[in-house]
Each structure stands twice: as C-alpha cells, then as structure tokens.
C-alpha positions as a LaTeX table, in Angstrom:
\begin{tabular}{lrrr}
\hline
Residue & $x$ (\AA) & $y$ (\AA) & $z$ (\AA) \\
\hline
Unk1 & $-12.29$ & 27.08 & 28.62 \\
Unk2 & $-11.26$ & 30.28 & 26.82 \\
Unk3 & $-9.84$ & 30.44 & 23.50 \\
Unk4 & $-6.29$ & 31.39 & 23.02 \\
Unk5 & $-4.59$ & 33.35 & 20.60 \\
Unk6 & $-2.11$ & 30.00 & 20.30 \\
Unk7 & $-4.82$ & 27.42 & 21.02 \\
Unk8 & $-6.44$ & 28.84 & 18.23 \\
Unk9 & $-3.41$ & 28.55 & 15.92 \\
Unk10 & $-2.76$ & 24.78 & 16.95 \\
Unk11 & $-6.23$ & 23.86 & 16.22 \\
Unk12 & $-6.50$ & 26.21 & 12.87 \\
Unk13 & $-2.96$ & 23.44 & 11.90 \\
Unk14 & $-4.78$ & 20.69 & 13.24 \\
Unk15 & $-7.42$ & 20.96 & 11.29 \\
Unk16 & $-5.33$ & 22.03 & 8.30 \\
Unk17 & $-3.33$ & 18.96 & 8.50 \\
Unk18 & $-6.74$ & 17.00 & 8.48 \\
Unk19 & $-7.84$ & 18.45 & 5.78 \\
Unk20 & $-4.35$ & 18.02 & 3.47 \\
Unk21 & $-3.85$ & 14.45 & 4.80 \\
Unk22 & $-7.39$ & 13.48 & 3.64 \\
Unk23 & $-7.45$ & 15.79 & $-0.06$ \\
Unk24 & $-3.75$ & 14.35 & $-0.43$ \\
Unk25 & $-4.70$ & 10.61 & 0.00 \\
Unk26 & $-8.22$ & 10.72 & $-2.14$ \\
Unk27 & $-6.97$ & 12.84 & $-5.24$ \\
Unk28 & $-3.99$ & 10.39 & $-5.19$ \\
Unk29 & $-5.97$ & 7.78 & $-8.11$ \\
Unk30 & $-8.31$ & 10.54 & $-8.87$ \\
Unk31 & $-10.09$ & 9.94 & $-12.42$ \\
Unk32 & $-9.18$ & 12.94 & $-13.71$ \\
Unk33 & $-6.12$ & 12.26 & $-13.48$ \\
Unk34 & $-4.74$ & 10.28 & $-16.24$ \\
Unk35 & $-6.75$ & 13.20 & $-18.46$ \\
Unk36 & $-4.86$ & 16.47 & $-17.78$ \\
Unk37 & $-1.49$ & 17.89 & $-17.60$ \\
Unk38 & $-0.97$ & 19.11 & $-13.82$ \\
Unk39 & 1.76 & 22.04 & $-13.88$ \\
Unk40 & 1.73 & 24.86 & $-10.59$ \\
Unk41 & 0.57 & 28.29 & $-10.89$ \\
Unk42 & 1.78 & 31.34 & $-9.51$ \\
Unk43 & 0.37 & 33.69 & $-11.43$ \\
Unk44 & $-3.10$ & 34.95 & $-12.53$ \\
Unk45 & $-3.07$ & 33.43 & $-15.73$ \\
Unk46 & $-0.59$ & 30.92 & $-17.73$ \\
Unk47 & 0.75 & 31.18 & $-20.68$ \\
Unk48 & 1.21 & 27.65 & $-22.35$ \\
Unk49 & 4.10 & 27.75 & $-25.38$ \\
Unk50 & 2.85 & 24.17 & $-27.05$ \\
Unk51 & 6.13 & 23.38 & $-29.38$ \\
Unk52 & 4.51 & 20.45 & $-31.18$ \\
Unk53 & 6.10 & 17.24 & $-31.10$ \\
Unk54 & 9.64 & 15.82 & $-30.79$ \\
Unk55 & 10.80 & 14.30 & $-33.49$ \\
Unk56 & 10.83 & 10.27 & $-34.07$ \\
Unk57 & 14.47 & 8.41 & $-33.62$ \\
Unk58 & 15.83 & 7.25 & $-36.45$ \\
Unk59 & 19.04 & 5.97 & $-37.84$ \\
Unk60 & 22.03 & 8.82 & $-37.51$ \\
Unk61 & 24.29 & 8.29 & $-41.23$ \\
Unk62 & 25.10 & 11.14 & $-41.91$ \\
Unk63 & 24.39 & 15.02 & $-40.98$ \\
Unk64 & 22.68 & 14.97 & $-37.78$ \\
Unk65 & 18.82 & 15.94 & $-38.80$ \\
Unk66 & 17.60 & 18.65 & $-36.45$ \\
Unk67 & 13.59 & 19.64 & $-36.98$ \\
Unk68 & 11.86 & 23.07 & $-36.05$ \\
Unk69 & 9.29 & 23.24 & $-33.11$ \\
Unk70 & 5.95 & 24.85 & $-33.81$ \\
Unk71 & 4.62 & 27.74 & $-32.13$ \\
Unk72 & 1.00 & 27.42 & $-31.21$ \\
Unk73 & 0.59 & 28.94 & $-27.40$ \\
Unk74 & $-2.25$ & 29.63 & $-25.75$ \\
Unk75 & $-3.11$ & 31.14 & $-22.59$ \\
Unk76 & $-5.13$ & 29.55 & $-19.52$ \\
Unk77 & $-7.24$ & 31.93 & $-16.71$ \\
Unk78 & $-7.02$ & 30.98 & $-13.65$ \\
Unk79 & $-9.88$ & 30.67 & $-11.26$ \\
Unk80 & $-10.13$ & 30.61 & $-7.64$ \\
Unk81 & $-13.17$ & 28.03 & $-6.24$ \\
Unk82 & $-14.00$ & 27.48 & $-2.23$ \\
Unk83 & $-16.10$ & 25.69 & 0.22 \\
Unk84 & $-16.44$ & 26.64 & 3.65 \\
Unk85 & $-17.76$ & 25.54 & 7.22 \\
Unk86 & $-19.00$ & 27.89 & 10.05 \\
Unk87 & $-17.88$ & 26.53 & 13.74 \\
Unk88 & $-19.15$ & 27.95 & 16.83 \\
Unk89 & $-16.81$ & 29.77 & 19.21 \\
Unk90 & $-18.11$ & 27.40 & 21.89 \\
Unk91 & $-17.30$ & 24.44 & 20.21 \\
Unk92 & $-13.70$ & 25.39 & 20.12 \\
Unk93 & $-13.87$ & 26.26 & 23.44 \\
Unk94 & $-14.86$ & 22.96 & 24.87 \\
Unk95 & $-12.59$ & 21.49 & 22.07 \\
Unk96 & $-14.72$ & 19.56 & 20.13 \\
Unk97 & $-12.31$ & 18.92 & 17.45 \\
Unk98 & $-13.16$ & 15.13 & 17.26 \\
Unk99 & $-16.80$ & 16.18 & 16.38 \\
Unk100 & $-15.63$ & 18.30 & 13.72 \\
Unk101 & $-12.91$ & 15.73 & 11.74 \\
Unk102 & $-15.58$ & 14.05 & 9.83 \\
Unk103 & $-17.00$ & 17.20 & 8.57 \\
Unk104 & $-13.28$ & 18.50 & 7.57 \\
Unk105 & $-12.83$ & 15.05 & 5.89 \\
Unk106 & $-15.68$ & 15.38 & 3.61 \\
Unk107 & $-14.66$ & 19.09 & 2.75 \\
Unk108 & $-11.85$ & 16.91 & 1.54 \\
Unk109 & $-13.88$ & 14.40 & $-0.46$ \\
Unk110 & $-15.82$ & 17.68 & $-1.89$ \\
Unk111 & $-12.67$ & 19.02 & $-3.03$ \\
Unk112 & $-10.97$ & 16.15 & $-4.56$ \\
Unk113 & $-13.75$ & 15.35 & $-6.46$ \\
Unk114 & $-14.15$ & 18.81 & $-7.40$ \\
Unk115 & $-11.63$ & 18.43 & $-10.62$ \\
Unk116 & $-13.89$ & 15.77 & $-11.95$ \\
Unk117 & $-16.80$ & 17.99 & $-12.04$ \\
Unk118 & $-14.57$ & 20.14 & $-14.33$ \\
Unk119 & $-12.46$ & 18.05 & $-16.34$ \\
Unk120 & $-15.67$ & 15.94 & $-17.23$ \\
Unk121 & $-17.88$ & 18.59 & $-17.83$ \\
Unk122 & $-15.71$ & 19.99 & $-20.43$ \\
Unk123 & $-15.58$ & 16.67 & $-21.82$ \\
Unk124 & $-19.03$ & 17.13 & $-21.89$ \\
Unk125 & $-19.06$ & 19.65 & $-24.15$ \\
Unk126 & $-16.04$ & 18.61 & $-26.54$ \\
Unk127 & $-18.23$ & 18.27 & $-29.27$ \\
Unk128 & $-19.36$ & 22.60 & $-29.30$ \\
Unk129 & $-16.41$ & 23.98 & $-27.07$ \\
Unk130 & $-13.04$ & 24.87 & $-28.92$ \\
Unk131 & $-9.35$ & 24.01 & $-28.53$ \\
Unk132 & $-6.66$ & 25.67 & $-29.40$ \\
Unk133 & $-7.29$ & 25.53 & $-33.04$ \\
Unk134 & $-10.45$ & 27.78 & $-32.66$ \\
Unk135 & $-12.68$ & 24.54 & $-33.68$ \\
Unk136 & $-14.05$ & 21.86 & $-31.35$ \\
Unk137 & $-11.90$ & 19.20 & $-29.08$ \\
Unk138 & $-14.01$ & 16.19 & $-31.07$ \\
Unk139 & $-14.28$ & 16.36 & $-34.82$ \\
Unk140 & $-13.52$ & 14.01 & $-37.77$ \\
Unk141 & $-11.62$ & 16.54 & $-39.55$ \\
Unk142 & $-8.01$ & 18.26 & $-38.03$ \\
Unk143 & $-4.60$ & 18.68 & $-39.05$ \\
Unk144 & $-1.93$ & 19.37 & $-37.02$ \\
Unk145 & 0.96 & 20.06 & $-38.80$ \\
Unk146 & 2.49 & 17.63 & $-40.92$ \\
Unk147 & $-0.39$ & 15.13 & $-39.66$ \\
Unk148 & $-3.15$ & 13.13 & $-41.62$ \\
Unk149 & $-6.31$ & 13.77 & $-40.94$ \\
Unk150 & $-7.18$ & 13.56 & $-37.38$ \\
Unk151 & $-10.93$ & 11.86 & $-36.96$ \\
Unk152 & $-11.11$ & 11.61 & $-33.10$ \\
Unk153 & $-15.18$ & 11.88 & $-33.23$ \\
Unk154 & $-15.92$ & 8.10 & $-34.32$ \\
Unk155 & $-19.64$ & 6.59 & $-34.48$ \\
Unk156 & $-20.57$ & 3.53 & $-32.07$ \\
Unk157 & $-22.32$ & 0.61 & $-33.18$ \\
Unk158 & $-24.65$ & 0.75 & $-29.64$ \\
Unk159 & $-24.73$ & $-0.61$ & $-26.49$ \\
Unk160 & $-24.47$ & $-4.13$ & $-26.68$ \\
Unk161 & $-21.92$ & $-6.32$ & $-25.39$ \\
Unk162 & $-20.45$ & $-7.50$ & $-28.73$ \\
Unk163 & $-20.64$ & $-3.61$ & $-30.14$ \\
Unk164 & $-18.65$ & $-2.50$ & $-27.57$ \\
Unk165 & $-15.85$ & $-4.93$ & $-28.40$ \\
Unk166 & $-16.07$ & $-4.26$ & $-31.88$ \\
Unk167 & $-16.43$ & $-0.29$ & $-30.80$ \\
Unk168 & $-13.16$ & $-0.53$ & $-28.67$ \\
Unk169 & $-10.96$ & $-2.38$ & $-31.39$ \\
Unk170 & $-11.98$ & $-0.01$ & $-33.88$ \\
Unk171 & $-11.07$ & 3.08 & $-31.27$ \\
Unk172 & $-7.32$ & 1.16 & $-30.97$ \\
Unk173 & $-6.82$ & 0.83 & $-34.41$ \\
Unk174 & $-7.85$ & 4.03 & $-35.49$ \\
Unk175 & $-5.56$ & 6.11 & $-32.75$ \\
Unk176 & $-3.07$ & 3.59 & $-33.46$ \\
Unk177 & $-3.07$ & 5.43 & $-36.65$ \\
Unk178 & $-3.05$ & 8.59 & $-35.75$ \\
Unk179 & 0.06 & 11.08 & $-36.52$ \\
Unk180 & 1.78 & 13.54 & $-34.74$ \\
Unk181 & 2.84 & 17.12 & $-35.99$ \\
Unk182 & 5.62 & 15.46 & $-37.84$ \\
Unk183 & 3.45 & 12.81 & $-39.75$ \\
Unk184 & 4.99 & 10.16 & $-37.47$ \\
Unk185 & 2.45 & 7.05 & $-36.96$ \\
Unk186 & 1.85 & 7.19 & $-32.77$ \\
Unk187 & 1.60 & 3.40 & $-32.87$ \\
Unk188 & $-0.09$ & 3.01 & $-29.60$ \\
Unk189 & $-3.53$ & 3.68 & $-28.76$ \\
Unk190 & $-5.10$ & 3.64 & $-25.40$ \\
Unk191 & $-8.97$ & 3.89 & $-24.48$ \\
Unk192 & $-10.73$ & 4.70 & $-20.92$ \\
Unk193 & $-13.79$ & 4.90 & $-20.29$ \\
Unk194 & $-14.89$ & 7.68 & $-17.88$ \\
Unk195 & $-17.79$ & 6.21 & $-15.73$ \\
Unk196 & $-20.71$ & 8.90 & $-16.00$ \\
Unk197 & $-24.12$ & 6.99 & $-15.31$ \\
Unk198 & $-24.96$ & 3.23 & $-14.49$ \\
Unk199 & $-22.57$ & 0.56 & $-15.86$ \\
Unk200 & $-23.68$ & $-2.26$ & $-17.95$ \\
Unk201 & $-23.57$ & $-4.60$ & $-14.88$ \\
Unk202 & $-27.00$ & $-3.56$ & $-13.76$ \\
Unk203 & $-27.98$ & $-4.71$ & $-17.61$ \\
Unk204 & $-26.33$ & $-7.65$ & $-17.34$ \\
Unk205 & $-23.79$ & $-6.96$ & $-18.96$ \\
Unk206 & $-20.73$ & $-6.82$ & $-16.69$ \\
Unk207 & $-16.72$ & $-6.87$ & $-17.12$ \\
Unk208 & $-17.27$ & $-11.09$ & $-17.46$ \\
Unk209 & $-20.25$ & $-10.41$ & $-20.02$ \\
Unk210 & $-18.11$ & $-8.31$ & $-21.68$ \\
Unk211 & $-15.45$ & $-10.67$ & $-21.73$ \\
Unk212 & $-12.57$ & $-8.66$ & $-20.92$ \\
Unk213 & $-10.81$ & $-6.75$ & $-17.92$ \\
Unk214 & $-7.56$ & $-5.78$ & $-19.81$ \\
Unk215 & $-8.24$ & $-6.73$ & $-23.77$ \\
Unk216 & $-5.10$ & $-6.64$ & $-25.82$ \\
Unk217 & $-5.66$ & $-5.97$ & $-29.95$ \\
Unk218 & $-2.56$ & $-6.26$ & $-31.70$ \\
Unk219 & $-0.30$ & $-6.13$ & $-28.74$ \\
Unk220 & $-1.88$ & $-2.51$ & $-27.90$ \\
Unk221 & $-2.90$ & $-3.04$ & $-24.52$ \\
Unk222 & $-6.05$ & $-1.79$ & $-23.42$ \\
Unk223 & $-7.13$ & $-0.97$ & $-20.08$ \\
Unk224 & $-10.93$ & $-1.70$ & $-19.17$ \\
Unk225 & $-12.02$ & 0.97 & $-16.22$ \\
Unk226 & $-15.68$ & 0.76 & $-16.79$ \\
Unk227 & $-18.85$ & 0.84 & $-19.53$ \\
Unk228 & $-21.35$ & 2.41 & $-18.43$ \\
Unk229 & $-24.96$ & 3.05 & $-20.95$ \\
Unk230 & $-24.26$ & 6.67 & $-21.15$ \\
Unk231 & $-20.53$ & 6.35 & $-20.69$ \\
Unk232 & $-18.07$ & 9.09 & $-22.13$ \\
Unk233 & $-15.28$ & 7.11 & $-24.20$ \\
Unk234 & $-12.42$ & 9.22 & $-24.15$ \\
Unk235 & $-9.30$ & 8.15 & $-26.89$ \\
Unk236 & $-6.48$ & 9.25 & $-25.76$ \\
Unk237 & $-2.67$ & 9.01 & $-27.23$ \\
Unk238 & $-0.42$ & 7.78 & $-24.85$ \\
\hline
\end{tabular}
C-alpha cells in the first residue's frame, strides 16, 4: 500500500496522541513531583524574581502593617533533551501501527521518568552544587533574611529501624522550627523519602518493622513513601 501525504499525517497524530496519552497518565504521580515548582517556558531562558515570603497574619488594631518583598532573582537556562525511534517506510506501508504502540509507550515511560533522573541527581549533589545564595543547597549554616539559622544538613543516627524513627522526629522538629525571611516560625514540617537503592524490606526491616505508614509527631503529620539503605531524605517546608 503506498504512503500518502495524509495517511502519513493521520498516523504521525496517531502516534502523537499515543505518545501524550501515555507521558500524560505516568508523569501524573511522578516522584519528582512534589519536589519542584512546574511553571511553562517560552523563552530560552527564565528569569525567576524570588520576592521572599508573605508576611504572617496577625491581628489588624491599628495602622494596617504592610512589609517589603526581597529581591533575590535568578535566572534558569533552558535545555532541550530527545529520544528518538527509526521506522521503516515499509512498515508504514503495510500499517503496522499496532506493532509499533508498545515501543511509542515506552518512549513515554523514558520520558516521564526522565525528570527524575534530573531532579534527583541534583539532589545528589546538594551537598557541592550552589543555590541561589552562591553556597550549597544542604548546609548547617544559612540565613535568609530576617531568619535564624537555617541547618537543613542534619546527621543520622544509622540505619536501623529505631534510628530512623528517632532520625525522622528529629527532621520534624527541627523544620518545624525553621523561619522564613520574616523570622516567622513555619510550624509544619514534612519529610519524604526519595527511594534511590533497595528499601529496608529486603533487610527486614519493612513499613510494619518500622512501625509506621503515616507517623504523626506533635500533630505534624508525616508521610512515609519509602526507606531505603542508601535513601536520599529530603526535608522539605510545606
């Protein structure tokens, strides 16, 4: 059968629409996810004005009390990634679509996972690569404006069942404590733990070993994703 100008086309969206149905439906609970800020980009590079915090309610008396944003910015390259699959004229011709789906679908997995590769990799190297105060993303000393000092690099006890219990209600308490730009307590602290080797289940040590799924210290709920023996705990202020 010969190929078409427009049967071309309709398979080209065909295969399109495979490929966005699948990527849309696998990046949906993503793990890197709950990690990053997603904004769209239209440009070649964006330029990120970071204002700082707003400020804390509190009681109106008097005067209303109106407080100055900060003006750190900093700029973000863009970068353009692919991944592509050679098909054989003759293969289109005899429309062999259904033989090529499954590879299209794992283009798909490849690409959704893609942003996990990244996000976790800079993770990775949190404890060299800088932020946007020049110095590295985990350290026990930063300021950020009116803030106490910042100590989001804390020590583990090890890998034991009962240290990481102790090690997660010390991670709560400590971001719990943690300040904004304004010197304003956050109050909440929230810990996942981004799965990077084998968990502890293989040691015996499983989510009932453990003895939690969802832990609460001091009200501050805690969700449990997964602890693995070379797991990257990431605090995060929610």
């Amino acid at each position: 059968m010969s190929l078409s100008t427009e049967r071309l086309e309709a398979m080209l969206l065909g295969m399109r629409s495979l490929f966005e149905a699948s990527y849309g439906e696998l990046v949906k609970d993503a793990k890197w996810r709950p990690l990053v800020l997603e904004i769209k980009s239209e440009a070649a590079a964006e330029r990120y004005n970071w204002l700082g915090s707003v400020p804390a309610m509190h009681e109106w008396v008097d005067e209303r009390e109106i407080r100055h944003l900060l003006g750190e910015e900093y700029t973000i390259l863009n970068k353009n990634y692919s991944a592509a699959l050679e098909v054989d004229r003759n293969d289109l011709e005899d429309d062999k679509l259904g033989l090529l789906a499954p590879r299209i679908r794992q283009l798909a997995e490849r690409a959704a996972a893609f942003p996990n590769k990244l996000v976790f990799s800079l993770l990775d190297a949190g404890d060299t690569a800088k932020t946007f105060d020049g110095t590295a993303f985990f350290k026990t000393t930063r300021k950020i404006g009116e803030s106490a000092n910042i100590n989001n690099k804390l020590t583990g006890a090890g890998v034991t069942a009962d240290n990481i219990r102790t090690d997660i209600a010390a991670a709560v308490v400590a971001m719990a404590k943690y300040q904004d730009d304004r010197g304003d307590a956050r109050g909440r602290g929230e810990v996942r733990a981004a799965e990077r080797a084998e968990t502890l289940e293989s040691h015996g040590l499983g989510e009932t070993g453990l003895g939690f799924n969802q832990q609460t210290f001091n009200s501050m709920e805690v969700p449990f994703n997964c602890v693995s023996r070379r797991c990257l705990w990431i605090l995060i202020i929610v």
